[in-house]
PDB file of C-alpha atoms and ligand atoms in Angstrom:
ATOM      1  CA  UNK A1242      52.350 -10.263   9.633  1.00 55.00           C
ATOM      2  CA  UNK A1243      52.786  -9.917   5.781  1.00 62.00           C
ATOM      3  CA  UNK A1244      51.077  -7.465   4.483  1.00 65.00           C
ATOM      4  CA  UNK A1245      48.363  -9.096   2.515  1.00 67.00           C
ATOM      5  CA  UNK A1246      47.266 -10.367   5.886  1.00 71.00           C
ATOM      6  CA  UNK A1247      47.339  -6.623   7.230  1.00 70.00           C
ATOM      7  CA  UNK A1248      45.362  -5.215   4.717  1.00 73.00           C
ATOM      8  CA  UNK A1249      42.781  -7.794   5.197  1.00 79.00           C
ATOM      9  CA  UNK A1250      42.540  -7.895   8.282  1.00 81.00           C
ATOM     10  CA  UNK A1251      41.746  -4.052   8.995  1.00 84.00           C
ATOM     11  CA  UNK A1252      38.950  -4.698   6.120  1.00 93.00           C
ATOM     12  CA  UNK A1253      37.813  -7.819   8.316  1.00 95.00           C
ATOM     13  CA  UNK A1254      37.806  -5.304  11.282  1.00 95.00           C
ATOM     14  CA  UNK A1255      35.838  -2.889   9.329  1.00 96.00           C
ATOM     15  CA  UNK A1256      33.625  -5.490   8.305  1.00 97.00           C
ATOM     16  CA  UNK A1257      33.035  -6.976  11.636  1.00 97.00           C
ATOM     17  CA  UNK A1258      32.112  -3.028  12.452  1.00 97.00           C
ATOM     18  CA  UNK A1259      29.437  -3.140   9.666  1.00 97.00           C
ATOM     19  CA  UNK A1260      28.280  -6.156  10.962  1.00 98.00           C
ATOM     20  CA  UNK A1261      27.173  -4.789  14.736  1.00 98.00           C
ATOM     21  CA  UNK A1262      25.666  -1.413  13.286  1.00 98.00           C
ATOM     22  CA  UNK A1263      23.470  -3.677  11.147  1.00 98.00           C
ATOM     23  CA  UNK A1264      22.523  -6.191  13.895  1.00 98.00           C
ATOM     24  CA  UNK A1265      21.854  -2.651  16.109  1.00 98.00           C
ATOM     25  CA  UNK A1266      19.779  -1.763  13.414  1.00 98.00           C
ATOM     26  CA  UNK A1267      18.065  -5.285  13.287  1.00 98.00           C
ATOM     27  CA  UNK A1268      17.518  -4.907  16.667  1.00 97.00           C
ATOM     28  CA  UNK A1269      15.795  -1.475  16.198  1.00 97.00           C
ATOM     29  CA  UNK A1270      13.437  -2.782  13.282  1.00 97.00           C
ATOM     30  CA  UNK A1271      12.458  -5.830  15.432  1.00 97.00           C
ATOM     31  CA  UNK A1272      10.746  -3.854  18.113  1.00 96.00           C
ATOM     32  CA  UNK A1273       7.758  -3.503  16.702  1.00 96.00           C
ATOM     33  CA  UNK A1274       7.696  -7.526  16.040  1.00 97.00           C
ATOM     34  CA  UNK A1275       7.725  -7.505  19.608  1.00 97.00           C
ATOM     35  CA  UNK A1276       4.947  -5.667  20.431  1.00 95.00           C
ATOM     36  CA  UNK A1277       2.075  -7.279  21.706  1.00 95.00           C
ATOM     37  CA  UNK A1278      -1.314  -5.027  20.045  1.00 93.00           C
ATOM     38  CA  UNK A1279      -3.460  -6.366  17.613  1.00 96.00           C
ATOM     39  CA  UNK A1280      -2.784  -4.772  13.703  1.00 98.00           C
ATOM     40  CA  UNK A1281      -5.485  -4.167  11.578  1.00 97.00           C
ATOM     41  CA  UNK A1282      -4.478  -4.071   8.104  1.00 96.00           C
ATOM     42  CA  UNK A1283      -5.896  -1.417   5.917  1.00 96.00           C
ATOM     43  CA  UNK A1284      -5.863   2.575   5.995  1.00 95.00           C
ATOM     44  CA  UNK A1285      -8.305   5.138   7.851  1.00 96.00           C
ATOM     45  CA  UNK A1286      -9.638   7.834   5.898  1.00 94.00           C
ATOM     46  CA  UNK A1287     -12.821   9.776   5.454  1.00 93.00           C
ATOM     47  CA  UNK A1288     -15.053   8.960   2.257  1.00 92.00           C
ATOM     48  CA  UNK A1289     -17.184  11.742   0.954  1.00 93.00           C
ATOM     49  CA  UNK A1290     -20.035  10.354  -1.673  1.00 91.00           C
ATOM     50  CA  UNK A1291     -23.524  10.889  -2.935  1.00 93.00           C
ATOM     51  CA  UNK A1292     -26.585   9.031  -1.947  1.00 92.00           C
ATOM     52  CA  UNK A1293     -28.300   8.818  -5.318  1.00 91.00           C
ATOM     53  CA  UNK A1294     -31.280  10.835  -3.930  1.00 94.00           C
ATOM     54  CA  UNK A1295     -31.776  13.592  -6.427  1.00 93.00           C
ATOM     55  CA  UNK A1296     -33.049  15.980  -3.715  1.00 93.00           C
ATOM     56  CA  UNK A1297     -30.564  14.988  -1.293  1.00 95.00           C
ATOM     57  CA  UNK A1298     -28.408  18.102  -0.129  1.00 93.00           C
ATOM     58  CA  UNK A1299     -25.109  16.145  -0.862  1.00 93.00           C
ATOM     59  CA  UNK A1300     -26.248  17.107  -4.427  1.00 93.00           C
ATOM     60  CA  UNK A1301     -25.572  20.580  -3.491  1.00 92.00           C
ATOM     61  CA  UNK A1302     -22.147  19.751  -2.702  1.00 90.00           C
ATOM     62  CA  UNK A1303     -22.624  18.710   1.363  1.00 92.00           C
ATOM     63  CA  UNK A1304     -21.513  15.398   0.903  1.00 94.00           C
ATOM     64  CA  UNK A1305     -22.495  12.363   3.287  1.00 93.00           C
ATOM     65  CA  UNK A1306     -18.833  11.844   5.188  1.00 92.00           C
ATOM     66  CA  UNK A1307     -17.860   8.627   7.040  1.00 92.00           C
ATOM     67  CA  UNK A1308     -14.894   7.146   8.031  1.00 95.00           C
ATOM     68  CA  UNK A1309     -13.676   3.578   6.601  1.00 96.00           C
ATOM     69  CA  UNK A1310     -11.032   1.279   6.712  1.00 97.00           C
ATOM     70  CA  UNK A1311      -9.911   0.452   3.371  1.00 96.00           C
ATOM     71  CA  UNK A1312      -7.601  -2.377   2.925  1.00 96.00           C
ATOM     72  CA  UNK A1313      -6.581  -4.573  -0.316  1.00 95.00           C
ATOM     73  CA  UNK A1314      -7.913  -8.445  -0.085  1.00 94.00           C
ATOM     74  CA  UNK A1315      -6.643 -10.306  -2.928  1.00 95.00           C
ATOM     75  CA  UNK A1316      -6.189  -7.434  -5.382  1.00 95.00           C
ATOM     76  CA  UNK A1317      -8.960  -6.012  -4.234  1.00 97.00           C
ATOM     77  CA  UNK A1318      -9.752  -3.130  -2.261  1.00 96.00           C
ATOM     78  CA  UNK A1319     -12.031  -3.590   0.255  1.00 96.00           C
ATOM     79  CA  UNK A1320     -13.916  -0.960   2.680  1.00 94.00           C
ATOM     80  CA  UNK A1321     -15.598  -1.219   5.848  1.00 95.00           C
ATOM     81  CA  UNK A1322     -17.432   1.460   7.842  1.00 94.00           C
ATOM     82  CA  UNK A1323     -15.783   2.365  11.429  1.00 96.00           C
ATOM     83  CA  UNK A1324     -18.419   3.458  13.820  1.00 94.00           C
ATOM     84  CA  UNK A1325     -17.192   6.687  15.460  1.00 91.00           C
ATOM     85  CA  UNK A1326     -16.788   4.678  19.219  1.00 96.00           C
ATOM     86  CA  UNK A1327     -14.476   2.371  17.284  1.00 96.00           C
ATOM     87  CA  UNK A1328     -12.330   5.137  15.393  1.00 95.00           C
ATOM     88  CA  UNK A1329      -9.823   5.892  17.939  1.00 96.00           C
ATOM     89  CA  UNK A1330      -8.625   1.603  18.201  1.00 97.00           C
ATOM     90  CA  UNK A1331      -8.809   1.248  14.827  1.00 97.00           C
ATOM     91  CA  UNK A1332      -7.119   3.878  13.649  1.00 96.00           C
ATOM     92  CA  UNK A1333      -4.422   2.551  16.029  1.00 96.00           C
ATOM     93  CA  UNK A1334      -4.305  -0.724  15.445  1.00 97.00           C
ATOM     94  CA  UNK A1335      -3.998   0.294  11.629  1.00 97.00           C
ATOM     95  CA  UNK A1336      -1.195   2.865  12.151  1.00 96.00           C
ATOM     96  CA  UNK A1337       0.761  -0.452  13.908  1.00 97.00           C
ATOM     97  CA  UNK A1338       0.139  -2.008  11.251  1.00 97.00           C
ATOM     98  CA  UNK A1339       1.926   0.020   8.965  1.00 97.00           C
ATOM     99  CA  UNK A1340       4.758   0.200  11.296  1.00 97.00           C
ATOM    100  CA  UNK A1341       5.001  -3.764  11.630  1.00 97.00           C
ATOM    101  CA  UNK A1342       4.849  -3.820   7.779  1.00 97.00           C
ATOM    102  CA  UNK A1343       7.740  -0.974   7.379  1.00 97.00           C
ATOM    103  CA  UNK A1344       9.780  -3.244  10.480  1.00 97.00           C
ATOM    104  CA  UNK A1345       9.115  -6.031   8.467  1.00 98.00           C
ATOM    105  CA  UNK A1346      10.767  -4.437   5.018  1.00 98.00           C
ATOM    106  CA  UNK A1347      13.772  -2.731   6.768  1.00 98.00           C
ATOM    107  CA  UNK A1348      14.765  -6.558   8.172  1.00 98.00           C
ATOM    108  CA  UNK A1349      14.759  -7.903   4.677  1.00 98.00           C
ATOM    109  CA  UNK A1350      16.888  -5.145   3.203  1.00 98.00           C
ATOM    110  CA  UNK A1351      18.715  -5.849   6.733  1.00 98.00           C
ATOM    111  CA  UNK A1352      18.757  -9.268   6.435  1.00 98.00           C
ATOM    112  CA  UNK A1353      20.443  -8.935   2.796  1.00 98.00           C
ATOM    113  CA  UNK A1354      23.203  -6.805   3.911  1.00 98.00           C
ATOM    114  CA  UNK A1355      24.066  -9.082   6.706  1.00 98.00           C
ATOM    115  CA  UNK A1356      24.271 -11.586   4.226  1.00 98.00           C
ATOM    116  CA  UNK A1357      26.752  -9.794   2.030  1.00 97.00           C
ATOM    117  CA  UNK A1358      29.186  -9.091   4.693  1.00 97.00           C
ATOM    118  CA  UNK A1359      28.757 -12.576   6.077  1.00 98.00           C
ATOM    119  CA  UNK A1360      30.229 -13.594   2.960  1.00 97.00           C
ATOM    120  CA  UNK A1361      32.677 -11.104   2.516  1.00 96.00           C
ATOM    121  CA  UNK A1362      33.952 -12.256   5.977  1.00 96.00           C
ATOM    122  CA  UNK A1363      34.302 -15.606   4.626  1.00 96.00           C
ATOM    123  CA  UNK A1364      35.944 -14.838   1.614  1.00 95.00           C
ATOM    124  CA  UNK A1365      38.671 -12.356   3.558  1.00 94.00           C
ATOM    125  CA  UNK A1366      39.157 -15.462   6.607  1.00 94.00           C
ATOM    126  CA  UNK A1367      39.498 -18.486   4.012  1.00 95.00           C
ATOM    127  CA  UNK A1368      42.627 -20.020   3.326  1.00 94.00           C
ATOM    128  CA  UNK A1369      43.197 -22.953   0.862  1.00 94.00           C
ATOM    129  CA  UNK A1370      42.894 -26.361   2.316  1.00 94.00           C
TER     130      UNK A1370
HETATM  131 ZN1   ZN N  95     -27.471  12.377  -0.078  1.00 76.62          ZN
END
């Protein structure tokens, strides 16, 4: 072996290393894809307001609390009440949701990097025609 091809071919070896770690990692971020429970989009939090009535004791500072969903709908944030019996699903369903959306991001960046070495591979295994 000359070595040109040496050198190349212990960076195609690396390469081809780089190449299962990211698939492994593909793998990992695809899980959740897999799952089978429904996502809600949107987040769970408590929202503390006033009524408007001026005799109201949330103008003494105990505010009315409830829990919503919020979520953003074409630029817009939207907000639902969650009645306490359904707090528990939601609130699951939403955290999913975030995790399918943070699966979702890592395989792009994932999916990018593959890419790259792809290439690399092809440019190291060429040879003129
Ligand atoms: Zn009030």
């Amino acid at each position: 072996m000359q070595n040109e091809e040496i050198g190349s071919s212990q960076s195609l070896s690396r390469l081809r290393q780089e190449l299962r770690r990211l698939l492994a990692d593909l793998e990992r971020s695809l899980e959740v894809v897999f799952g089978r429970t429904p996502l809600i989009k949107g987040t769970v939090y408590e929202m503390a307001r006033k009524c408007g009535k001026p005799t109201c004791a949330c103008t003494r500072g105990q505010l009315h609390k409830s829990l919503v969903l919020s979520w953003s709908h074409q630029g817009k944030t939207r907000l639902k009440a969650i009645p306490p019996e359904k707090l528990a699903k939601v609130r699951r369903k939403s955290e999913e949701y975030a995790r399918f959306r943070r699966g979702r991001a890592q395989i792009s960046v994932i999916n990018k990097q593959m890419l790259e070495v792809i290439d690399h591979i092809e440019a190291l295994r060429r040879e003129e025609p």
